[in-house]
Amino acid sequence: MMKKINIYCFITTLLLITGCAGSRDLVYFSNMANTGAANNNTNGTVVIHQKDILNVTVTSLNPESNMLFNGNKNVGLNNQSTRGGYKVNENGFVNLPLIGDYKIEGQTIEEAQSEIGKKLSAFVKSPVVDIQLLNFKISVIGEVNKPSTFIITDENVNLLEALGMAGDMTVYGRRENVLVIRTENGRRTMNRLNLNKVESMDSPYFNLKQNDIVYVEPDKSKAVEYSQSTRLAPIVVASISALAVLAAVLLRR
């Protein structure tokens, strides 16, 4: 009789231990305040930084000069793309035909086009310069259907477009608390946007910038569901094991 009581106590203790697992915190940066530091550059312009890869195209009245730019790129995108580009080095310079080393870091796309055009005027007639940033990328992670990193070809994407590229949020995604992580000039800022409110479109974080990360956190229902499902499996396994032990003991009597 005492042996049976000990077995019942063992089963009860085992079920209590397996059933009391704490719920997991599934939210990244959950201790962060609702808003991060404001970003001073709010006009949505693209600024060129170190390690950027630029596609520089020149159109002029001199076909030979055009070919110097349009047919002689010095780096490939991810070493795979057939489209080449000019890489901005760690000192902020880019090496261009005819001009040589040119300090381009910190300029907007429009400023760089204008300044390079002026310098080329000393060598070619009526140059028209077009610059495209080849490594403009954003990442969308968390509660979206297709989390990934995306290359943006026109340097222009907003938060809704980014979520669309990622297959939109899952049913567990918190629309009222979407986090945008931004790094500029070595400074990281974070800001949360409430996409249930139209005012979020006025935020400087609504229009995304190069290397922005969008994180959609899960709501509490997913954490509860996850906790319940993860607790249920060990309970079932433990119950079956305990019953098997009990049956073996009773059969031996």
CSV table of C-alpha atoms in Angstrom, one decimal:
chain,number,residue,atom,x,y,z
A,1,MET,CA,0.0,0.0,0.0
A,2,MET,CA,2.8,2.4,0.9
A,3,LYS,CA,4.5,1.7,-2.5
A,4,LYS,CA,1.3,2.7,-4.3
A,5,ILE,CA,1.1,5.9,-2.3
A,6,ASN,CA,4.7,6.8,-3.2
A,7,ILE,CA,4.0,6.2,-6.9
A,8,TYR,CA,0.9,8.5,-6.8
A,9,CYS,CA,3.0,11.2,-5.1
A,10,PHE,CA,5.7,10.8,-7.8
A,11,ILE,CA,3.2,11.2,-10.5
A,12,THR,CA,1.6,14.3,-8.9
A,13,THR,CA,5.0,15.9,-8.4
A,14,LEU,CA,6.1,15.2,-11.9
A,15,LEU,CA,2.9,16.7,-13.4
A,16,LEU,CA,3.3,19.9,-11.2
A,17,ILE,CA,6.9,20.4,-12.3
A,18,THR,CA,6.2,20.0,-16.0
A,19,GLY,CA,3.0,22.1,-15.9
A,20,CYS,CA,4.5,25.1,-14.2
A,21,ALA,CA,7.0,26.2,-16.8
A,22,GLY,CA,7.0,30.0,-17.0
A,23,SER,CA,5.8,31.9,-20.1
A,24,ARG,CA,8.6,33.1,-22.5
A,25,ASP,CA,9.2,36.7,-23.4
A,26,LEU,CA,8.9,36.6,-27.2
A,27,VAL,CA,9.4,40.3,-27.7
A,28,TYR,CA,12.8,41.7,-28.8
A,29,PHE,CA,14.0,44.8,-26.9
A,30,SER,CA,11.0,44.5,-24.5
A,31,ASN,CA,12.6,46.8,-22.0
A,32,MET,CA,12.9,49.7,-24.4
A,33,ALA,CA,10.7,52.8,-24.0
A,34,ASN,CA,8.0,53.5,-26.6
A,35,THR,CA,10.1,56.0,-28.5
A,36,GLY,CA,13.8,56.4,-29.3
A,37,ALA,CA,15.9,59.4,-30.0
A,38,ALA,CA,14.6,61.6,-32.7
A,39,ASN,CA,16.5,61.7,-36.0
A,40,ASN,CA,17.5,65.2,-37.3
A,41,ASN,CA,17.5,64.2,-40.9
A,42,THR,CA,13.8,64.0,-41.6
A,43,ASN,CA,13.5,65.0,-45.3
A,44,GLY,CA,14.0,61.4,-46.6
A,45,THR,CA,17.0,62.2,-48.7
A,46,VAL,CA,19.7,59.6,-49.2
A,47,VAL,CA,23.1,60.4,-47.8
A,48,ILE,CA,26.2,58.6,-49.1
A,49,HIS,CA,28.3,56.7,-46.5
A,50,GLN,CA,31.5,54.7,-46.4
A,51,LYS,CA,31.3,51.2,-48.0
A,52,ASP,CA,28.3,52.3,-50.2
A,53,ILE,CA,28.4,51.0,-53.7
A,54,LEU,CA,27.4,53.5,-56.4
A,55,ASN,CA,26.4,53.0,-60.0
A,56,VAL,CA,27.6,56.1,-61.8
A,57,THR,CA,26.4,56.7,-65.3
A,58,VAL,CA,27.5,59.6,-67.4
A,59,THR,CA,25.9,60.8,-70.6
A,60,SER,CA,27.7,63.5,-72.6
A,61,LEU,CA,28.6,64.5,-76.2
A,62,ASN,CA,31.7,62.4,-76.0
A,63,PRO,CA,31.0,58.6,-76.4
A,64,GLU,CA,34.5,57.6,-75.4
A,65,SER,CA,34.1,59.5,-72.0
A,66,ASN,CA,30.7,57.8,-71.5
A,67,MET,CA,32.3,54.4,-71.9
A,68,LEU,CA,34.9,55.2,-69.2
A,69,PHE,CA,32.1,55.3,-66.7
A,70,ASN,CA,29.4,53.0,-68.2
A,71,GLY,CA,31.6,50.1,-69.1
A,72,ASN,CA,34.3,50.1,-66.4
A,73,LYS,CA,33.0,49.4,-62.9
A,74,ASN,CA,35.5,48.5,-60.2
A,75,VAL,CA,33.4,46.3,-57.9
A,76,GLY,CA,30.5,43.9,-58.2
A,77,LEU,CA,27.4,43.8,-56.0
A,78,ASN,CA,27.8,40.8,-53.7
A,79,ASN,CA,30.4,39.5,-56.2
A,80,GLN,CA,27.4,38.1,-58.2
A,81,SER,CA,25.6,40.9,-60.0
A,82,THR,CA,26.5,41.8,-63.5
A,83,ARG,CA,25.9,45.4,-62.6
A,84,GLY,CA,29.1,46.9,-61.2
A,85,GLY,CA,29.6,49.9,-59.1
A,86,TYR,CA,32.1,52.2,-57.5
A,87,LYS,CA,32.8,51.6,-53.8
A,88,VAL,CA,33.2,54.4,-51.3
A,89,ASN,CA,36.3,53.6,-49.3
A,90,GLU,CA,36.8,53.9,-45.5
A,91,ASN,CA,38.0,57.5,-45.9
A,92,GLY,CA,34.9,58.5,-47.8
A,93,PHE,CA,36.5,58.7,-51.2
A,94,VAL,CA,35.4,57.1,-54.5
A,95,ASN,CA,37.8,56.7,-57.4
A,96,LEU,CA,36.3,57.8,-60.7
A,97,PRO,CA,37.6,58.0,-64.2
A,98,LEU,CA,39.1,61.3,-65.3
A,99,ILE,CA,38.4,62.8,-61.8
A,100,GLY,CA,40.4,60.3,-59.6
A,101,ASP,CA,39.8,60.2,-55.9
A,102,TYR,CA,36.7,62.3,-55.0
A,103,LYS,CA,35.4,62.9,-51.5
A,104,ILE,CA,31.8,61.8,-51.7
A,105,GLU,CA,30.9,60.8,-48.2
A,106,GLY,CA,28.2,62.9,-46.6
A,107,GLN,CA,26.7,64.2,-49.8
A,108,THR,CA,23.2,63.4,-51.0
A,109,ILE,CA,22.7,61.7,-54.3
A,110,GLU,CA,21.6,65.0,-55.9
A,111,GLU,CA,24.7,66.9,-54.5
A,112,ALA,CA,27.1,64.2,-55.7
A,113,GLN,CA,25.5,64.2,-59.2
A,114,SER,CA,25.9,68.0,-59.4
A,115,GLU,CA,29.4,68.2,-58.1
A,116,ILE,CA,30.7,65.3,-60.2
A,117,GLY,CA,29.1,66.9,-63.2
A,118,LYS,CA,30.9,70.2,-62.6
A,119,LYS,CA,34.3,68.4,-62.3
A,120,LEU,CA,33.7,66.4,-65.5
A,121,SER,CA,32.9,69.6,-67.4
A,122,ALA,CA,36.6,70.2,-67.5
A,123,PHE,CA,37.0,67.0,-69.6
A,124,VAL,CA,33.8,66.4,-71.5
A,125,LYS,CA,31.0,68.5,-73.0
A,126,SER,CA,27.7,68.8,-71.3
A,127,PRO,CA,27.9,65.8,-68.9
A,128,VAL,CA,24.8,64.5,-67.2
A,129,VAL,CA,25.6,62.4,-64.2
A,130,ASP,CA,23.2,59.8,-62.7
A,131,ILE,CA,24.1,58.0,-59.4
A,132,GLN,CA,22.2,55.1,-58.0
A,133,LEU,CA,22.9,53.4,-54.7
A,134,LEU,CA,23.3,49.7,-55.3
A,135,ASN,CA,23.4,48.5,-51.7
A,136,PHE,CA,20.4,50.3,-50.3
A,137,LYS,CA,18.8,47.6,-48.2
A,138,ILE,CA,16.3,47.1,-45.4
A,139,SER,CA,15.4,44.2,-43.2
A,140,VAL,CA,12.0,43.1,-42.0
A,141,ILE,CA,11.8,40.6,-39.2
A,142,GLY,CA,9.4,39.3,-36.6
A,143,GLU,CA,5.8,38.6,-37.1
A,144,VAL,CA,5.7,38.9,-40.9
A,145,ASN,CA,5.0,36.1,-43.4
A,146,LYS,CA,8.3,36.4,-45.3
A,147,PRO,CA,11.0,38.0,-43.1
A,148,SER,CA,14.0,38.9,-45.2
A,149,THR,CA,16.5,41.6,-46.3
A,150,PHE,CA,15.5,43.5,-49.4
A,151,ILE,CA,17.6,45.5,-51.9
A,152,ILE,CA,15.8,48.7,-52.9
A,153,THR,CA,16.7,49.9,-56.4
A,154,ASP,CA,15.2,53.4,-56.2
A,155,GLU,CA,16.3,54.4,-52.7
A,156,ASN,CA,12.6,55.1,-51.9
A,157,VAL,CA,10.5,52.8,-49.6
A,158,ASN,CA,8.2,53.4,-46.8
A,159,LEU,CA,7.1,51.2,-43.9
A,160,LEU,CA,3.9,49.9,-45.5
A,161,GLU,CA,5.8,49.0,-48.7
A,162,ALA,CA,8.4,47.2,-46.7
A,163,LEU,CA,5.7,45.2,-44.9
A,164,GLY,CA,4.2,44.4,-48.2
A,165,MET,CA,7.5,43.0,-49.5
A,166,ALA,CA,7.6,40.8,-46.4
A,167,GLY,CA,4.2,39.4,-47.1
A,168,ASP,CA,2.4,41.6,-44.5
A,169,MET,CA,2.1,40.9,-40.8
A,170,THR,CA,0.8,37.6,-39.4
A,171,VAL,CA,-2.3,37.7,-37.3
A,172,TYR,CA,0.0,37.9,-34.2
A,173,GLY,CA,1.8,41.0,-35.3
A,174,ARG,CA,1.3,44.1,-33.2
A,175,ARG,CA,0.1,46.8,-35.6
A,176,GLU,CA,0.2,49.4,-32.9
A,177,ASN,CA,3.9,48.9,-31.9
A,178,VAL,CA,6.1,48.4,-35.0
A,179,LEU,CA,9.8,49.1,-34.2
A,180,VAL,CA,12.2,50.8,-36.7
A,181,ILE,CA,15.9,50.5,-35.9
A,182,ARG,CA,18.1,53.0,-37.7
A,183,THR,CA,21.9,53.6,-37.8
A,184,GLU,CA,23.3,56.8,-39.1
A,185,ASN,CA,26.8,58.2,-38.6
A,186,GLY,CA,27.6,55.5,-36.1
A,187,ARG,CA,24.5,56.4,-34.0
A,188,ARG,CA,21.7,53.9,-33.5
A,189,THR,CA,18.1,55.2,-32.8
A,190,MET,CA,14.9,53.3,-32.3
A,191,ASN,CA,11.3,54.3,-32.7
A,192,ARG,CA,8.0,52.6,-32.4
A,193,LEU,CA,5.1,53.4,-34.8
A,194,ASN,CA,1.4,52.8,-34.3
A,195,LEU,CA,0.1,51.7,-37.7
A,196,ASN,CA,-3.4,51.9,-36.4
A,197,LYS,CA,-3.1,55.7,-36.5
A,198,VAL,CA,-2.7,57.7,-39.7
A,199,GLU,CA,-0.4,60.1,-37.8
A,200,SER,CA,2.4,57.5,-38.0
A,201,MET,CA,2.8,58.5,-41.7
A,202,ASP,CA,4.2,61.9,-40.4
A,203,SER,CA,7.0,60.2,-38.5
A,204,PRO,CA,10.5,60.5,-39.8
A,205,TYR,CA,10.7,56.8,-39.4
A,206,PHE,CA,7.8,56.0,-41.7
A,207,ASN,CA,10.0,56.6,-44.8
A,208,LEU,CA,12.8,54.1,-44.4
A,209,LYS,CA,16.5,54.7,-44.9
A,210,GLN,CA,19.4,52.6,-45.9
A,211,ASN,CA,20.1,49.7,-43.5
A,212,ASP,CA,16.9,50.3,-41.5
A,213,ILE,CA,15.5,47.2,-39.6
A,214,VAL,CA,11.8,46.8,-39.2
A,215,TYR,CA,10.7,44.6,-36.3
A,216,VAL,CA,7.1,43.5,-35.8
A,217,GLU,CA,6.7,42.1,-32.4
A,218,PRO,CA,4.2,39.3,-31.4
A,219,ASP,CA,1.2,40.1,-29.3
A,220,LYS,CA,0.5,38.4,-26.0
A,221,SER,CA,-1.8,35.8,-27.5
A,222,LYS,CA,1.1,34.1,-29.3
A,223,ALA,CA,3.1,34.0,-26.1
A,224,VAL,CA,0.2,32.4,-24.3
A,225,GLU,CA,-0.4,29.9,-27.1
A,226,TYR,CA,3.3,29.1,-27.3
A,227,SER,CA,3.5,28.6,-23.5
A,228,GLN,CA,0.4,26.4,-23.5
A,229,SER,CA,1.6,24.2,-26.4
A,230,THR,CA,5.1,23.8,-24.9
A,231,ARG,CA,3.7,22.9,-21.5
A,232,LEU,CA,1.2,20.4,-22.9
A,233,ALA,CA,3.7,18.2,-24.6
A,234,PRO,CA,5.9,17.4,-21.5
A,235,ILE,CA,2.7,16.9,-19.4
A,236,VAL,CA,1.4,14.3,-21.9
A,237,VAL,CA,4.8,12.5,-22.1
A,238,ALA,CA,5.2,12.6,-18.3
A,239,SER,CA,1.7,11.3,-17.8
A,240,ILE,CA,2.3,8.4,-20.1
A,241,SER,CA,5.6,7.5,-18.5
A,242,ALA,CA,4.1,7.7,-15.0
A,243,LEU,CA,1.1,5.5,-16.0
A,244,ALA,CA,3.5,3.0,-17.6
A,245,VAL,CA,5.5,2.8,-14.3
A,246,LEU,CA,2.3,2.4,-12.3
A,247,ALA,CA,1.0,-0.3,-14.6
A,248,ALA,CA,4.3,-2.2,-14.4
A,249,VAL,CA,4.2,-2.1,-10.6
A,250,LEU,CA,0.6,-3.2,-10.4
A,251,LEU,CA,1.3,-6.1,-12.8
A,252,ARG,CA,4.1,-7.3,-10.6
A,253,ARG,CA,1.8,-7.7,-7.6
